[in-house]
Coordinates of C-alpha atoms in Angstrom, one line a residue:
X1 CA 33.2 12.0 -54.4
X2 CA 34.4 13.0 -57.7
X3 CA 33.2 15.4 -59.9
X4 CA 34.5 15.5 -63.7
X5 CA 34.6 18.8 -65.3
X6 CA 35.0 19.8 -69.0
X7 CA 36.7 23.1 -70.2
X8 CA 36.6 23.6 -73.9
X9 CA 40.0 25.7 -74.9
X10 CA 41.4 25.9 -71.2
X11 CA 44.8 25.3 -72.1
X12 CA 46.2 28.5 -70.1
X13 CA 44.3 26.8 -66.9
X14 CA 46.3 24.3 -66.9
X15 CA 50.2 27.0 -66.7
X16 CA 47.2 29.2 -63.1
X17 CA 46.6 25.3 -62.2
X18 CA 50.0 23.9 -61.9
X19 CA 51.6 21.4 -63.5
X20 CA 52.5 19.4 -60.1
X21 CA 49.2 17.7 -60.2
X22 CA 48.4 17.3 -63.8
X23 CA 48.5 13.4 -65.6
X24 CA 47.5 12.2 -68.7
X25 CA 45.7 9.0 -69.7
X26 CA 46.3 7.3 -72.5
X27 CA 42.5 5.9 -72.5
X28 CA 41.0 9.3 -73.1
X29 CA 42.7 10.7 -76.4
X30 CA 45.5 11.9 -75.0
X31 CA 43.4 14.6 -72.2
X32 CA 45.4 15.2 -69.3
X33 CA 43.2 16.1 -65.9
X34 CA 43.8 18.0 -62.5
X35 CA 43.0 15.7 -59.3
X36 CA 42.3 18.1 -56.2
X37 CA 42.0 16.5 -53.7
X38 CA 39.3 17.8 -50.5
X39 CA 39.2 15.4 -47.4
X40 CA 38.0 12.1 -48.3
X41 CA 36.0 14.1 -51.2
X42 CA 38.2 14.2 -54.7
X43 CA 37.9 16.2 -57.7
X44 CA 38.9 15.7 -61.2
X45 CA 38.8 18.2 -64.1
X46 CA 39.6 17.2 -67.2
X47 CA 41.5 19.9 -70.2
X48 CA 42.1 19.2 -73.5
X49 CA 45.7 19.3 -74.6
X50 CA 48.8 19.8 -77.2
X51 CA 50.7 16.4 -77.5
X52 CA 54.6 17.3 -75.7
X53 CA 55.6 17.2 -72.5
X54 CA 54.2 20.0 -70.0
X55 CA 56.9 23.0 -69.3
X56 CA 57.9 25.1 -67.0
X57 CA 56.4 28.6 -66.6
X58 CA 59.8 29.7 -68.0
X59 CA 58.9 28.5 -71.3
X60 CA 55.9 31.4 -71.7
X61 CA 57.0 31.9 -75.3
X62 CA 56.1 28.3 -76.1
X63 CA 53.8 27.7 -74.9
X64 CA 52.2 31.4 -76.6
X65 CA 53.2 29.8 -80.0
X66 CA 51.7 26.9 -79.7
X67 CA 48.6 28.6 -78.3
X68 CA 48.5 31.2 -81.6
X69 CA 49.2 27.9 -83.9
X70 CA 46.1 26.7 -82.7
X71 CA 44.1 29.8 -81.6
X72 CA 42.1 31.5 -84.2
X73 CA 43.6 34.4 -85.7
X74 CA 42.4 36.8 -82.5
X75 CA 44.6 40.5 -81.7
X76 CA 47.2 39.8 -79.2
X77 CA 45.4 42.1 -77.0
X78 CA 42.0 40.4 -76.9
X79 CA 42.8 36.9 -76.6
X80 CA 45.0 38.2 -73.1
X81 CA 42.0 39.6 -72.5
X82 CA 40.7 36.5 -73.7
X83 CA 42.6 34.1 -71.1
X84 CA 43.0 36.1 -67.8
X85 CA 38.4 36.3 -67.9
X86 CA 38.5 32.6 -68.3
X87 CA 41.3 32.2 -65.3
X88 CA 39.6 34.8 -62.9
X89 CA 36.0 32.8 -63.9
X90 CA 38.1 29.4 -62.5
X91 CA 39.3 31.5 -59.6
X92 CA 35.8 31.8 -58.8
X93 CA 34.5 28.1 -59.7
X94 CA 37.2 27.6 -57.7
X95 CA 36.2 29.9 -54.8
X96 CA 32.6 28.4 -55.4
X97 CA 33.1 24.7 -55.7
X98 CA 35.8 25.2 -51.9
X99 CA 32.4 26.6 -50.2
X100 CA 30.8 23.7 -52.0
X101 CA 33.0 20.5 -51.2
X102 CA 33.1 22.7 -46.9
X103 CA 29.3 23.1 -47.1
X104 CA 29.1 19.2 -47.7
X105 CA 31.4 18.3 -45.5
X106 CA 29.4 19.6 -42.4
X107 CA 26.2 18.3 -44.2
X108 CA 27.6 14.7 -44.5
X109 CA 28.9 14.8 -40.3
X110 CA 25.8 16.4 -39.7
X111 CA 24.0 13.7 -41.9
X112 CA 26.2 10.7 -40.2
X113 CA 25.3 12.7 -36.2
X114 CA 21.0 12.4 -37.5
X115 CA 22.2 8.6 -38.4
X116 CA 24.2 8.1 -34.9
X117 CA 21.1 9.9 -32.9
X118 CA 18.4 8.2 -35.3
X119 CA 20.3 4.5 -34.3
X120 CA 20.8 5.2 -30.9
X121 CA 17.2 6.1 -30.3
X122 CA 15.9 3.3 -32.8
X123 CA 17.8 1.1 -30.3
X124 CA 16.4 2.6 -27.4
X125 CA 12.8 2.3 -28.3
X126 CA 13.2 -1.0 -28.8
X127 CA 14.5 -2.2 -25.6
X128 CA 11.9 0.4 -24.2
X129 CA 9.4 -1.7 -26.2
X130 CA 11.2 -5.1 -25.4
X131 CA 11.3 -4.2 -22.2
X132 CA 7.7 -3.2 -22.1
X133 CA 6.7 -6.8 -23.5
X134 CA 8.7 -8.8 -20.7
X135 CA 7.0 -6.4 -18.2
X136 CA 3.4 -6.7 -20.0
X137 CA 4.1 -11.3 -20.0
X138 CA 5.3 -10.6 -16.1
X139 CA 2.2 -9.1 -15.5
X140 CA 0.9 -11.7 -17.4
X141 CA 2.5 -13.8 -15.4
X142 CA 1.4 -13.1 -12.4
X143 CA -2.4 -12.4 -12.8
X144 CA -2.4 -16.1 -14.0
X145 CA -0.6 -17.7 -11.0
X146 CA -2.8 -14.7 -8.1
X147 CA -6.1 -16.6 -10.4
X148 CA -4.8 -19.8 -9.5
X149 CA -3.6 -18.5 -5.9
X150 CA -6.7 -17.7 -5.4
X151 CA -8.8 -20.8 -6.5
X152 CA -6.4 -22.2 -4.0
X153 CA -6.4 -20.3 -1.4
X154 CA -11.0 -20.3 -1.8
X155 CA -10.4 -24.7 -1.8
X156 CA -8.5 -24.5 1.4
X157 CA -11.0 -21.7 3.5
X158 CA -14.2 -24.3 2.1
X159 CA -11.8 -27.0 3.9
X160 CA -11.5 -25.3 6.4
X161 CA -15.0 -24.2 7.2
X162 CA -15.4 -27.8 6.7
X163 CA -13.4 -29.5 8.6
X164 CA -14.2 -26.2 11.0
X165 CA -18.2 -27.3 11.2
X166 CA -16.6 -31.1 12.2
X167 CA -14.3 -29.7 15.0
X168 CA -17.5 -28.3 16.5
X169 CA -19.7 -31.2 15.9
X170 CA -17.3 -33.8 17.3
X171 CA -16.4 -31.0 20.7
X172 CA -20.5 -31.1 20.9
X173 CA -20.5 -34.3 20.8
X174 CA -17.3 -35.1 23.5
X175 CA -18.6 -32.3 25.5
X176 CA -21.6 -33.9 26.2
X177 CA -20.2 -37.0 26.2
X178 CA -18.2 -35.4 29.5
X179 CA -20.7 -34.3 31.2
X180 CA -22.1 -37.6 31.1
X181 CA -18.4 -39.2 32.5
X182 CA -18.9 -35.9 35.2
X183 CA -22.5 -37.2 36.1
X184 CA -21.3 -40.7 36.2
X185 CA -17.9 -39.9 37.8
X186 CA -19.6 -38.1 40.4
X187 CA -22.6 -41.5 41.3
X188 CA -19.1 -43.5 41.6
X189 CA -18.0 -41.0 43.5
X190 CA -21.7 -40.7 45.8
X191 CA -21.2 -44.9 46.0
X192 CA -17.4 -44.0 46.6
X193 CA -18.3 -42.1 49.7
X194 CA -21.3 -44.3 51.1
X195 CA -18.9 -47.6 51.0
X196 CA -15.9 -45.9 52.5
X197 CA -19.4 -44.8 55.1
X198 CA -20.2 -48.3 55.6
X199 CA -15.7 -49.3 55.6
X200 CA -15.8 -47.4 58.5
X201 CA -18.4 -48.5 60.5
X202 CA -18.0 -51.6 59.7
X203 CA -14.3 -51.6 60.9
X204 CA -15.9 -49.4 63.8
X205 CA -18.0 -52.3 64.9
X206 CA -15.5 -55.0 64.6
X207 CA -13.5 -52.8 67.0
X208 CA -16.3 -52.5 69.3
X209 CA -16.2 -56.4 69.1
X210 CA -12.9 -56.9 69.3
X211 CA -13.3 -54.4 73.0
X212 CA -16.1 -56.4 74.0
X213 CA -14.6 -59.4 73.3
X214 CA -10.9 -58.9 75.3
X215 CA -13.3 -57.5 78.6
X216 CA -15.4 -60.3 78.6
X217 CA -12.1 -62.5 78.3
X218 CA -10.2 -60.8 81.4
X219 CA -7.8 -59.6 79.1
X220 CA -6.4 -56.6 81.1
X221 CA -3.9 -56.0 78.4
X222 CA -4.9 -52.5 76.4
X223 CA -5.8 -51.6 72.3
X224 CA -3.1 -50.3 70.3
X225 CA -5.5 -47.3 68.6
X226 CA -4.0 -45.7 64.7
X227 CA -2.1 -43.0 65.5
X228 CA -2.3 -42.3 61.8
X229 CA -2.7 -44.2 58.4
X230 CA 0.7 -45.9 58.5
X231 CA -0.6 -48.2 61.6
X232 CA -3.7 -48.5 59.9
X233 CA -1.5 -49.5 56.7
X234 CA 0.5 -51.6 58.7
X235 CA -2.7 -53.4 60.7
X236 CA -3.4 -54.6 57.2
X237 CA -5.5 -52.5 55.9
X238 CA -3.7 -51.4 52.8
X239 CA -7.0 -49.8 50.6
X240 CA -7.3 -46.8 49.8
X241 CA -10.3 -45.2 52.3
X242 CA -11.3 -43.2 54.7
X243 CA -9.6 -44.5 58.5
X244 CA -10.5 -43.8 62.2
X245 CA -7.7 -42.8 63.4
X246 CA -6.5 -41.6 67.9
X247 CA -4.0 -38.4 67.7
X248 CA -2.1 -38.4 70.9
X249 CA -3.3 -35.6 73.4
X250 CA -7.1 -35.3 71.1
X251 CA -10.2 -35.9 73.5
X252 CA -11.8 -37.2 70.2
X253 CA -10.6 -39.7 67.5
X254 CA -10.5 -38.3 63.9
X255 CA -11.2 -39.3 60.6
X256 CA -9.1 -39.6 58.0
X257 CA -8.4 -40.3 53.5
X258 CA -5.3 -42.6 54.3
X259 CA -3.7 -43.4 50.7
X260 CA -2.6 -47.3 50.3
X261 CA -1.5 -47.0 46.8
X262 CA 0.9 -44.0 45.9
X263 CA 4.4 -44.9 46.6
X264 CA 3.8 -47.9 48.9
X265 CA 1.3 -46.4 50.6
X266 CA 0.5 -46.0 54.3
X267 CA -0.1 -41.9 53.6
X268 CA -1.9 -39.8 55.8
X269 CA -4.2 -36.8 53.5
X270 CA -3.7 -33.8 55.6
X271 CA -5.3 -31.6 52.6
X272 CA -7.5 -32.2 49.5
X273 CA -8.4 -30.4 46.0
X274 CA -10.3 -31.1 43.0
X275 CA -13.0 -30.4 41.5
X276 CA -14.0 -26.8 43.3
X277 CA -17.2 -28.0 45.3
X278 CA -15.5 -26.5 48.8
X279 CA -14.8 -22.7 49.6
X280 CA -10.8 -22.4 50.7
X281 CA -11.2 -18.6 52.0
X282 CA -12.2 -19.4 55.4
X283 CA -11.1 -17.8 58.8
X284 CA -8.1 -18.2 61.7
X285 CA -10.7 -21.0 62.8
X286 CA -12.2 -22.3 59.9
X287 CA -8.6 -23.7 59.3
X288 CA -7.3 -24.4 63.1
X289 CA -9.9 -27.5 63.4
X290 CA -10.3 -28.1 59.7
X291 CA -13.6 -28.8 57.4
X292 CA -14.8 -30.6 54.3
X293 CA -15.1 -34.5 53.5
X294 CA -12.2 -36.8 54.1
X295 CA -12.9 -38.6 50.9
X296 CA -13.8 -35.0 48.6
X297 CA -12.0 -31.6 49.1
X298 CA -11.4 -30.9 52.5
X299 CA -8.6 -29.1 55.1
X300 CA -8.0 -31.5 58.2
X301 CA -7.0 -28.9 60.6
X302 CA -3.9 -26.9 61.8
X303 CA -4.2 -28.3 65.5
X304 CA -4.5 -32.1 64.3
X305 CA -1.3 -31.0 61.2
X306 CA 0.2 -30.4 64.9
X307 CA -0.8 -32.7 66.9
X308 CA 0.3 -36.2 63.9
X309 CA 3.7 -34.5 63.9
X310 CA 4.2 -33.8 66.8
X311 CA 4.1 -37.8 67.6
X312 CA 7.3 -39.0 64.8
X313 CA 9.1 -37.7 62.7
X314 CA 6.9 -37.2 59.3
X315 CA 7.8 -36.8 55.9
X316 CA 5.6 -35.0 53.7
X317 CA 5.0 -35.5 49.9
X318 CA 2.2 -33.3 47.2
X319 CA 1.1 -34.7 44.2
X320 CA 0.0 -31.8 41.8
X321 CA -1.6 -32.1 38.8
X322 CA -2.0 -29.4 36.3
X323 CA -4.8 -28.4 32.9
X324 CA -3.0 -30.3 30.8
X325 CA -2.9 -33.7 32.8
X326 CA 0.3 -33.5 33.9
X327 CA 1.5 -34.7 36.7
X328 CA 4.5 -34.1 39.6
X329 CA 5.7 -34.0 43.4
X330 CA 7.7 -32.7 45.9
X331 CA 8.8 -34.2 48.7
X332 CA 10.6 -33.0 51.8
X333 CA 12.4 -35.5 54.3
X334 CA 10.8 -33.7 57.4
X335 CA 7.5 -31.8 57.8
X336 CA 6.5 -30.4 61.6
X337 CA 5.1 -27.6 62.1
X338 CA 4.2 -25.5 66.1
X339 CA 1.4 -25.0 67.8
X340 CA -1.3 -21.9 67.7
X341 CA 0.5 -19.3 69.7
X342 CA 3.2 -20.5 67.0
X343 CA 1.3 -19.6 64.3
X344 CA 1.1 -22.9 63.2
X345 CA 4.5 -22.3 62.6
X346 CA 6.4 -24.4 58.4
X347 CA 9.2 -26.5 59.1
X348 CA 10.9 -28.3 56.8
X349 CA 14.1 -29.7 55.5
X350 CA 15.8 -31.9 52.6
X351 CA 13.7 -31.0 49.7
X352 CA 12.9 -33.0 46.4
X353 CA 10.6 -34.0 43.8
X354 CA 9.9 -33.0 39.7
X355 CA 7.0 -29.9 40.3
X356 CA 10.9 -27.9 40.3
X357 CA 14.5 -27.9 41.0
X358 CA 14.0 -25.2 44.1
X359 CA 11.1 -25.7 46.8
X360 CA 7.9 -23.9 46.4
X361 CA 7.4 -23.7 50.0
X362 CA 9.9 -21.3 52.0
X363 CA 11.7 -23.7 53.9
X364 CA 13.5 -21.5 56.3
X365 CA 9.6 -21.1 58.1
X366 CA 7.3 -19.2 57.2
X367 CA 3.5 -18.4 60.1
X368 CA 0.2 -19.1 59.1
X369 CA -2.4 -16.5 57.5
X370 CA -6.1 -16.3 57.2
X371 CA -8.5 -13.0 56.3
X372 CA -8.7 -12.9 59.8
X373 CA -5.3 -13.8 61.0
X374 CA -2.2 -11.9 58.7
X375 CA 1.3 -13.4 60.0
X376 CA 2.6 -12.7 57.1
X377 CA 6.6 -10.8 56.4
X378 CA 4.9 -8.1 53.5
X379 CA 2.7 -4.7 54.8
X380 CA -0.1 -6.5 52.5
X381 CA -2.5 -9.1 53.7
X382 CA -1.6 -12.1 51.2
X383 CA -4.2 -14.1 52.4
X384 CA -6.4 -11.2 51.5
X385 CA -5.2 -11.0 47.9
X386 CA -4.1 -14.2 47.4
X387 CA -7.5 -15.7 49.1
X388 CA -8.0 -19.1 51.9
X389 CA -5.1 -19.3 54.7
X390 CA -0.9 -20.7 53.7
X391 CA 1.7 -20.0 55.2
X392 CA 2.5 -16.9 52.7
X393 CA 5.8 -15.1 54.8
X394 CA 5.8 -12.7 52.0
X395 CA 2.9 -13.0 50.2
X396 CA 5.8 -16.6 48.5
X397 CA 5.7 -19.2 45.4
X398 CA 2.9 -21.5 46.7
X399 CA -0.4 -21.0 47.7
X400 CA -2.4 -24.3 47.3
X401 CA -5.6 -22.9 48.8
X402 CA -6.5 -20.5 46.9
X403 CA -8.9 -19.8 44.3
X404 CA -10.3 -22.8 42.4
X405 CA -10.0 -21.3 38.7
X406 CA -12.1 -24.1 35.5
X407 CA -10.3 -25.5 32.4
X408 CA -9.1 -22.1 29.6
X409 CA -9.9 -19.2 33.3
X410 CA -6.5 -20.5 35.1
X411 CA -4.0 -18.2 33.2
X412 CA -2.9 -14.9 34.3
X413 CA -4.1 -16.3 38.2
X414 CA -2.5 -14.9 40.7
X415 CA -4.9 -15.9 43.4
X416 CA -5.2 -19.4 41.9
X417 CA -4.2 -22.3 43.0
X418 CA -0.6 -21.7 43.0
X419 CA 3.1 -23.7 42.2
X420 CA 5.3 -21.1 41.1
X421 CA 8.2 -23.5 40.0
X422 CA 5.8 -26.5 38.7
X423 CA 3.8 -24.0 36.6
X424 CA 4.8 -20.7 37.5
X425 CA 3.4 -18.0 39.3
X426 CA 0.0 -17.4 37.3
X427 CA -0.9 -20.9 36.6
X428 CA -4.1 -22.3 38.4
X429 CA -3.7 -26.0 39.2
X430 CA -6.5 -28.7 39.0
X431 CA -5.8 -31.0 41.7
X432 CA -3.6 -30.9 44.7
X433 CA -2.6 -33.7 48.0
X434 CA -0.3 -33.0 50.5
X435 CA -0.1 -36.4 52.7
X436 CA 2.3 -36.7 55.7
X437 CA 3.6 -40.5 56.4
X438 CA 6.1 -41.5 59.6
X439 CA 10.0 -41.1 58.2
X440 CA 10.4 -44.7 59.1
X441 CA 7.5 -46.1 57.8

């Protein structure tokens, strides 16, 4: 910023300011100007000047003479006072200008700072505005996506509801079909039982005829009866069904179910569970002599099992099936039980099969227990707690004579039909079959 000041007839001021900052400008008609620098601002004073060079203050006489020639004729004392007055005025103006300059500098700095602050605020405001706009855009996109997702979810829910209704209808139809099939199966089972009974009666008739013919022919050779289903199979009867066997040391024959299809046939079934139609929560005498029907659910009887396994060495095979249709088995190379005085103690050797790497029957031997005969090794009564009669030991990992539970109710049942190393300690199985066959079959 530059300020020009012009004063007429102020030659004395030049002497006061000094000649070091004085310059002559030929373009201004030979006038002199004085320049003062204050920060970024410069101030220039234009003064009249006579021709000639500036003299040092020692030439006061020459300057005084020049002023006296140019100035009007005045009294010497009056001119000196006027000059002093002008110098005083000039000094006041200089101080005033200096204050103006200082105030102007402060104002400029404040204005600059205010401008910077305003610029920063505007920039921040612009940034915040942009961020707000971006947030609004994101919110709009999110709202749009949420609406789309709600629409999709609604469509999916409607589809799922429709599928659920269709599945419910399908389940109802399948349930009806299953019930009809169960009825047909029951009728077929009944018919099969009748046929087996007729077959048994026919075999008895044939047997009696053979004996009669032998007696009439005068043959003295005694007939060898069937000791087990292996003898029946080897005699040429290779169809599964009910047969009569004559067990050593037993006063009467016993009807048993022979499995002639599984693993070469010749298996004598000593236990079978399939539908829960028979109550296995029975006492010692019933487990001793057996109960049930050989064509369905039954227990052969501990006394008969002891008598059979006393004839020769036998293998035990246990067939298992869960409610998902999975089958497995456990087989023991040696199997027999003790007599009643020995509490029909179980003896086993050589375990193999797919129903667990470890045997769920106690290999080292266990006594048989029922609800009225506690022979286990537990402080509690396992037969009462787990139901059924079994070789419990200390309740143990198996009980094939436990409570029968239907599908959906068979989980978490400690007193169910259990085979621990096949389905765990609380899974009740769907069906089981215990069979024996001579080791040398």
